[in-house]
Short mmCIF file of C-alpha atoms in Angstrom, two decimals:
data_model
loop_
_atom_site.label_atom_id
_atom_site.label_comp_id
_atom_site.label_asym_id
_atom_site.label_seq_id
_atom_site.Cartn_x
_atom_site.Cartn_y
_atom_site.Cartn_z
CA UNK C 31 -23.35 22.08 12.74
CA UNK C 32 -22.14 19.95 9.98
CA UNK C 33 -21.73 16.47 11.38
CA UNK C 34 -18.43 14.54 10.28
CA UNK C 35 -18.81 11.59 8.23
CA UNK C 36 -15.06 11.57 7.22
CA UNK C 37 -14.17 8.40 9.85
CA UNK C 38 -17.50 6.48 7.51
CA UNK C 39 -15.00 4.90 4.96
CA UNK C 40 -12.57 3.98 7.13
CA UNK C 41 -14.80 2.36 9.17
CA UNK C 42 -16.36 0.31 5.98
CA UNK C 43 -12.86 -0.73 5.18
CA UNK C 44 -12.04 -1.92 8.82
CA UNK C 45 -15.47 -4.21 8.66
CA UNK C 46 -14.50 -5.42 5.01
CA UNK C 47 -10.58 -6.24 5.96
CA UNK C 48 -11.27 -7.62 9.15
CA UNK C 49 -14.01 -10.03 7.47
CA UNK C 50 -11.49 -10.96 4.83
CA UNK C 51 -8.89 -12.26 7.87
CA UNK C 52 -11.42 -14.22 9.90
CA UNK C 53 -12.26 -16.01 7.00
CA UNK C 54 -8.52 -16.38 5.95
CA UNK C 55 -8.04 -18.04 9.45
CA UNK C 56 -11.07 -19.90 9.96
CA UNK C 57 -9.84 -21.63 6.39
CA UNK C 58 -6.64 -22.39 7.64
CA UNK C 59 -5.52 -24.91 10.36
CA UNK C 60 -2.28 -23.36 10.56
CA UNK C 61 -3.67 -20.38 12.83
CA UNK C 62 -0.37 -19.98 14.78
CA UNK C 63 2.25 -19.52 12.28
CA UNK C 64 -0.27 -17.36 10.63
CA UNK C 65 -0.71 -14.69 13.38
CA UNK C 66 2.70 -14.64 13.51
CA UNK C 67 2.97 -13.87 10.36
CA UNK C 68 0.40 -11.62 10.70
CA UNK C 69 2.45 -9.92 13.49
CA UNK C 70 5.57 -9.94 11.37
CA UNK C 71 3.61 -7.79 8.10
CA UNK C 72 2.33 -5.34 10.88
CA UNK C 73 5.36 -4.76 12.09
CA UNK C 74 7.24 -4.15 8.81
CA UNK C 75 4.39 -1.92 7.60
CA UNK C 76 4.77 0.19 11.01
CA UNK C 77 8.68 0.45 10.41
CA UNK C 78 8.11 1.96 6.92
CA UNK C 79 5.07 4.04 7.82
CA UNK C 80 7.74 5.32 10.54
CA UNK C 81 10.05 6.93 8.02
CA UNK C 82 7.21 7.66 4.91
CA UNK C 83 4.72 9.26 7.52
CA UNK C 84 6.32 10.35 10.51
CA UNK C 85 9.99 11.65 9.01
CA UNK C 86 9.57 12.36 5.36
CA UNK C 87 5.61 13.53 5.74
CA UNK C 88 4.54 11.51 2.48
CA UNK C 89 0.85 11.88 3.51
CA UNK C 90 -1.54 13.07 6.02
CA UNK C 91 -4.56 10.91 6.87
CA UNK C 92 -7.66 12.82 7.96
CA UNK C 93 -10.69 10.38 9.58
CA UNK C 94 -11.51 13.36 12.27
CA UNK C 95 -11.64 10.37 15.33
CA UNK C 96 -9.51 13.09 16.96
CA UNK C 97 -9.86 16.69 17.58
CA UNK C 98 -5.91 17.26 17.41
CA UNK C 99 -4.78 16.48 13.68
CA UNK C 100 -1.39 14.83 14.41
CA UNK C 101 -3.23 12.46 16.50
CA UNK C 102 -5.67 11.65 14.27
CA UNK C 103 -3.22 11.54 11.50
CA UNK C 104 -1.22 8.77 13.09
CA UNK C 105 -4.52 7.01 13.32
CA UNK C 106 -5.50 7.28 9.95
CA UNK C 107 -1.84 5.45 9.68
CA UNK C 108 -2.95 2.71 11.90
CA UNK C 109 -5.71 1.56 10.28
CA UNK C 110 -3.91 1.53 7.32
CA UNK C 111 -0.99 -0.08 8.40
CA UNK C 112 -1.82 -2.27 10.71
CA UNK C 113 -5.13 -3.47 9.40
CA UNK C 114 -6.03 -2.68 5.67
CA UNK C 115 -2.74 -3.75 4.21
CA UNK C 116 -1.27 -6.69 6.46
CA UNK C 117 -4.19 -8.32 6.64
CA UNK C 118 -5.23 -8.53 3.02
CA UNK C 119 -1.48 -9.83 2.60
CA UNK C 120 -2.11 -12.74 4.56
CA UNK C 121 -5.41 -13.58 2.49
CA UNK C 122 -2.85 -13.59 -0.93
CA UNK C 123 -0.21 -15.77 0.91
CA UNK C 124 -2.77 -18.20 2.54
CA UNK C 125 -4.71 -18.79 -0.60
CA UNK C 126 -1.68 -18.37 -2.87
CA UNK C 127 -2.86 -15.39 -5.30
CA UNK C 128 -0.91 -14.92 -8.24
CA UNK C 129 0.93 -12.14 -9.97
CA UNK C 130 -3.11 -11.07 -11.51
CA UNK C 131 -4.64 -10.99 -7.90
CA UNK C 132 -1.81 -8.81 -6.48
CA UNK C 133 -1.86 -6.36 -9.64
CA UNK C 134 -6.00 -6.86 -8.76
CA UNK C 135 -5.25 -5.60 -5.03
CA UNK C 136 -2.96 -3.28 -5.70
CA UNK C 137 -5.34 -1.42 -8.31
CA UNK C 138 -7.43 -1.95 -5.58
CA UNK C 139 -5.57 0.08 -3.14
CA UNK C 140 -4.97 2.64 -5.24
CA UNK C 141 -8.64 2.96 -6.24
CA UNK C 142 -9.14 3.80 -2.49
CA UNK C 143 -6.54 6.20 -2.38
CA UNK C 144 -7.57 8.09 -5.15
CA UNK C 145 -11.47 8.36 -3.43
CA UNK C 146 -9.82 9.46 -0.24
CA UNK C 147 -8.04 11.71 -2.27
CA UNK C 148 -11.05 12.94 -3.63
CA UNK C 149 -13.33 12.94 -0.54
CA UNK C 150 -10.49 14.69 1.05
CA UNK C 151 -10.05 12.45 3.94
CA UNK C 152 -6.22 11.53 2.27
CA UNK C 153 -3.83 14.16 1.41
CA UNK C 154 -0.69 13.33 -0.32
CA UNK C 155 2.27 15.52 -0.05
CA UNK C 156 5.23 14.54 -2.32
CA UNK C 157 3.72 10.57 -2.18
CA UNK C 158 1.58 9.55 -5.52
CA UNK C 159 -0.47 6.95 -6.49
CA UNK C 160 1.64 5.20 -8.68
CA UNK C 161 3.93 4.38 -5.54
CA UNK C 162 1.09 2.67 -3.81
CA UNK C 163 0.32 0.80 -6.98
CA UNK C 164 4.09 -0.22 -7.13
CA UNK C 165 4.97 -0.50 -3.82
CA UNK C 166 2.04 -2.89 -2.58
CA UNK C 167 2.52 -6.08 -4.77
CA UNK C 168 6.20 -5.84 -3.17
CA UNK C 169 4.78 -5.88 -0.18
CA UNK C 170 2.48 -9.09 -1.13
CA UNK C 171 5.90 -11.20 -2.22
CA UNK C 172 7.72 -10.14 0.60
CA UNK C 173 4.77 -11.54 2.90
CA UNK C 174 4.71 -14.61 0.53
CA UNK C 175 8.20 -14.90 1.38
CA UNK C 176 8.32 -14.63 4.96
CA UNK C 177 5.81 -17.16 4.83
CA UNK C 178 7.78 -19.92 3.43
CA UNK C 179 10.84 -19.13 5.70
CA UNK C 180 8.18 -19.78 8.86
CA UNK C 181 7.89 -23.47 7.29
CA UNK C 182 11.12 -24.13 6.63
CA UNK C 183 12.57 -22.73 10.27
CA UNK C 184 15.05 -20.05 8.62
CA UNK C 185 16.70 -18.77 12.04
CA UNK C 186 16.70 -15.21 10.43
CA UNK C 187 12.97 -15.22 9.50
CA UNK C 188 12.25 -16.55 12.82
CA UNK C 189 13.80 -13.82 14.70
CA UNK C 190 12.65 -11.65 12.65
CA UNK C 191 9.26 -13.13 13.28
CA UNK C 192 10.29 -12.42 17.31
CA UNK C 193 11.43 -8.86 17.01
CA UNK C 194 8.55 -7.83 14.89
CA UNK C 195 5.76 -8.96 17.17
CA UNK C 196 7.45 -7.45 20.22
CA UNK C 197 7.57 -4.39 18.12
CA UNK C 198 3.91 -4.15 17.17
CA UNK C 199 3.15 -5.39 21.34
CA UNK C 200 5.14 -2.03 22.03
CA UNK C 201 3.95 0.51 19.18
CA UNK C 202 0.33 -0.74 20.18
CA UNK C 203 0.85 0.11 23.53
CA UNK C 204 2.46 3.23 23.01
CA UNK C 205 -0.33 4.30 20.57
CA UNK C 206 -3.23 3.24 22.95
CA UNK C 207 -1.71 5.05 26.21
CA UNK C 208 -0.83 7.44 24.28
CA UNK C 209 -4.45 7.95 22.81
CA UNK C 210 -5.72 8.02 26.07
CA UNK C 211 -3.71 9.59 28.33
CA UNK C 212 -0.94 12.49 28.28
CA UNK C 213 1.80 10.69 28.19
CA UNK C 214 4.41 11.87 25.49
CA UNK C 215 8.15 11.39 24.26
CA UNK C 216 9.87 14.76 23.01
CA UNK C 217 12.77 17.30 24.16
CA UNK C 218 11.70 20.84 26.13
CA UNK C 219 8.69 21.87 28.53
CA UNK C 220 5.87 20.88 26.32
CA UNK C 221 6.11 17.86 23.98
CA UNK C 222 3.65 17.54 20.79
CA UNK C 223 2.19 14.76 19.29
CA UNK C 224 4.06 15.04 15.64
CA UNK C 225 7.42 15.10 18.19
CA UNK C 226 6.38 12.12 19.92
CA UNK C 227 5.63 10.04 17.09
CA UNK C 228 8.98 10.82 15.75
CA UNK C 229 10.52 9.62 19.26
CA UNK C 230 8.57 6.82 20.89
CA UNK C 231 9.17 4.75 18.04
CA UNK C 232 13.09 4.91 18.16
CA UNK C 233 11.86 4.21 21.61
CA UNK C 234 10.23 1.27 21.57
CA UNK C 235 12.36 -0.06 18.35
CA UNK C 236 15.85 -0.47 20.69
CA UNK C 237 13.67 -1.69 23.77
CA UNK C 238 12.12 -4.57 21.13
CA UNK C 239 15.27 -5.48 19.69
CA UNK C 240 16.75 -6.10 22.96
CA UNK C 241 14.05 -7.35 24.70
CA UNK C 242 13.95 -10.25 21.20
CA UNK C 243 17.50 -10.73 21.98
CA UNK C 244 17.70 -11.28 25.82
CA UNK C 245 14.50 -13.12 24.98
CA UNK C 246 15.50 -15.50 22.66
CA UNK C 247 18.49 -16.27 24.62
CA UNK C 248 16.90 -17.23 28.01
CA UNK C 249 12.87 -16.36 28.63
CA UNK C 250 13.04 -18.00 31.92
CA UNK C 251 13.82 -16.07 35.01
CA UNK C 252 17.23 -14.87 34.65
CA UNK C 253 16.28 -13.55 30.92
CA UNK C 254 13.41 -11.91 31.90
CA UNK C 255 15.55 -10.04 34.59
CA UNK C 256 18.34 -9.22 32.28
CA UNK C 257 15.57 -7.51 29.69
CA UNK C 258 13.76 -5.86 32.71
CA UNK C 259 17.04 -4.29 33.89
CA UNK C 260 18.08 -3.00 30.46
CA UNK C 261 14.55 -1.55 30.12
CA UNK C 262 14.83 0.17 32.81
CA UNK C 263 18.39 1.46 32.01
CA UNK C 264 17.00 3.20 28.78
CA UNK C 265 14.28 4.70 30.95
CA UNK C 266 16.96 5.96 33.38
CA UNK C 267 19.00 7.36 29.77
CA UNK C 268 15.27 8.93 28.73
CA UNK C 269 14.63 10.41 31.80
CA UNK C 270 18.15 12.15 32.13
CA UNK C 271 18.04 13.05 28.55
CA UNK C 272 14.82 14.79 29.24
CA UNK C 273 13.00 12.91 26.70
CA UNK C 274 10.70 11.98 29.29
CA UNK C 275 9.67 13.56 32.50
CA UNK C 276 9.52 11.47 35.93
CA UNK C 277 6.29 11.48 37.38
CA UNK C 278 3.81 9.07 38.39
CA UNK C 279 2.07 8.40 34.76
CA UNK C 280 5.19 7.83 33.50
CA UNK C 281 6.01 5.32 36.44
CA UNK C 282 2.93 3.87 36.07
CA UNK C 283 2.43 3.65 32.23
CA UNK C 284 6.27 2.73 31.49
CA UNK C 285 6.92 0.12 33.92
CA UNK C 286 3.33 -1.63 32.63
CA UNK C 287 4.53 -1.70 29.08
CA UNK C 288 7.63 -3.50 30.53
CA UNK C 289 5.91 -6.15 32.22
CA UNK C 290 3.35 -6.55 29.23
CA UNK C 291 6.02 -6.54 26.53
CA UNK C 292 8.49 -9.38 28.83
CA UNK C 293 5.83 -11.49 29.58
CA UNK C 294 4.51 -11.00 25.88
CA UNK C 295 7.93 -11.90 24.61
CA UNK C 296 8.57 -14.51 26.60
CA UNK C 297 5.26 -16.23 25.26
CA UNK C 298 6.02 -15.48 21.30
CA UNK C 299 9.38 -16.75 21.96
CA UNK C 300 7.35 -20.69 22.64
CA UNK C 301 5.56 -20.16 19.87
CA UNK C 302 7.96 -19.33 17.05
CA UNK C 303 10.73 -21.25 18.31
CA UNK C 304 8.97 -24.35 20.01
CA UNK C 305 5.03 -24.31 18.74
CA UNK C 306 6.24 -23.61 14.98
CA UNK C 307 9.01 -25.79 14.82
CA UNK C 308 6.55 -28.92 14.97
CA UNK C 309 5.56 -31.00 11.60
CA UNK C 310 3.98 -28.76 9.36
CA UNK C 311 0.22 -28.88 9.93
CA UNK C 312 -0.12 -28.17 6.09
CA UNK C 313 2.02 -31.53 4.99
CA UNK C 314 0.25 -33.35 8.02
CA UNK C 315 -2.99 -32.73 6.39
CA UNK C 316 -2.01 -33.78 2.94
CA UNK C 317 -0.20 -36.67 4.41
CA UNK C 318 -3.70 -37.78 6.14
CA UNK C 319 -5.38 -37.19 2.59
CA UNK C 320 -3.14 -39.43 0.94
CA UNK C 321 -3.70 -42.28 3.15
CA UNK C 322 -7.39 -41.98 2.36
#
């Protein structure tokens, strides 16, 4: 039998990307606004991968880590998504790469497209490569952006910042248990994969926002209580909907992502709001130059 190599370049990439952000962070003293911006590009990468992948079926990823191919679709998308892409963003912003080092990246990206393409481990539907080659240095001044609204404390960037993680807390989650167990979002007896990565994240999207909300409003006891209760008043709407069906995995699993994603919350809510709204490490640094 013909062994599978297909997951070999996805794998290189992971090593490559992941070794470009722990250099990006051991570099820079600023480590906690940085994860959350980190956080914040992962998030917004999920929420368009949710519509380009999951609705509008753009593109089909094909690393054969999973014997179903919806499943190992969607994690094709992860890596992508939540690795390749956001974290070679936060390299550009960190190190401030012009216009020519985005263009550089972008052709970069689409290089790798086209050899997935070709190694058929990629297979575009209606998408092309001269989206990717568009669409990505948007995506690198939109992180730049972000960026600069951490420093200067924009209220909308920082709850942004807030919903985003939570977001990428819950999709992980969802993905992981999901992964590993039978666990799945959908209407009818028997609920597929492609249905419940059209459903969980509409899911997990409302539970995030509110949970940012009740969150940023109180995350001591009586806020945590408030988001607990709501969450589990969407479960109760889920389960009577029949999007979901009561048993003990989804006890177990459901209520677990609660607690995670409140105590989570509660914990990015200190950092963004309290941790990041100290003197700017950056201008601290220069400052301490200066005086040399």
């Amino acid at each position: 039998m013909k062994r599978n190599k297909n997951y070999i370049p996805f794998v290189i990439l992971f090593i490559f990307h992941s070794c470009l952000l722990v250099f990006t962070i051991y570099k820079k003293k600023d480590r906690k606004r940085l994860f959350i911006l980190l956080l914040s590009g992962i998030g917004l990468c999920f929420v368009f991968e949710y519509f380009v992948l999951s609705i509008f079926k753009a593109y089909r990823y094909k690393p054969k880590m999973f014997l179903n191919k919806d499943l190992d679709n969607f994690f094709g998308a992860i890596l992508s998504q939540a690795i390749f892409v956001p974290f070679t963003a936060v390299f550009i912003t960190v190190f401030k790469v012009g216009w020519k080092g985005k263009a550089l990246f972008a052709i970069y990206f689409a290089g790798i497209e086209r050899l997935f393409l070709k190694l058929a481990i990629h297979q575009n539907n209606w998408w092309k490569t001269k989206y990717t080659i568009t669409l990505i240095p948007v995506f690198f001044y939109i992180n730049d952006f972000w960026y600069s609204q951490l420093k200067k404390k924009n209220p909308l960037f920082l709850f942004g910042s807030l919903f985003l993680s939570i977001l990428v807390s819950g999709f992980n989650l969802m993905y992981s248990v999901s992964f590993f167990s039978k666990f799945r979002f959908g209407r009818g007896r028997w609920h597929s994969w492609k249905e419940h990565f059209k459903v969980a994240p509409l899911y997990y999207f409302l539970l995030s926002l509110a949970t940012a909300v009740f969150i940023k409003n109180d995350s001591g006891r009586k806020g945590i209580l408030v988001t607990a209760a709501f969450s589990k008043l969407i479960d109760m709407l889920v389960l009577n909907t029949g999007i979901a069906k009561k048993n003990f995995s989804y006890v177990l699993i459901n209520n677990s992502i609660h607690l995670l994603m409140i105590s989570w919350a509660a914990l990015l809510k200190k950092w963004i709001y309290r941790d990041l709204g100290r003197p700017d490490i950056d201008n601290f640094d220069d400052m301490n130059r200066a005086g040399n």
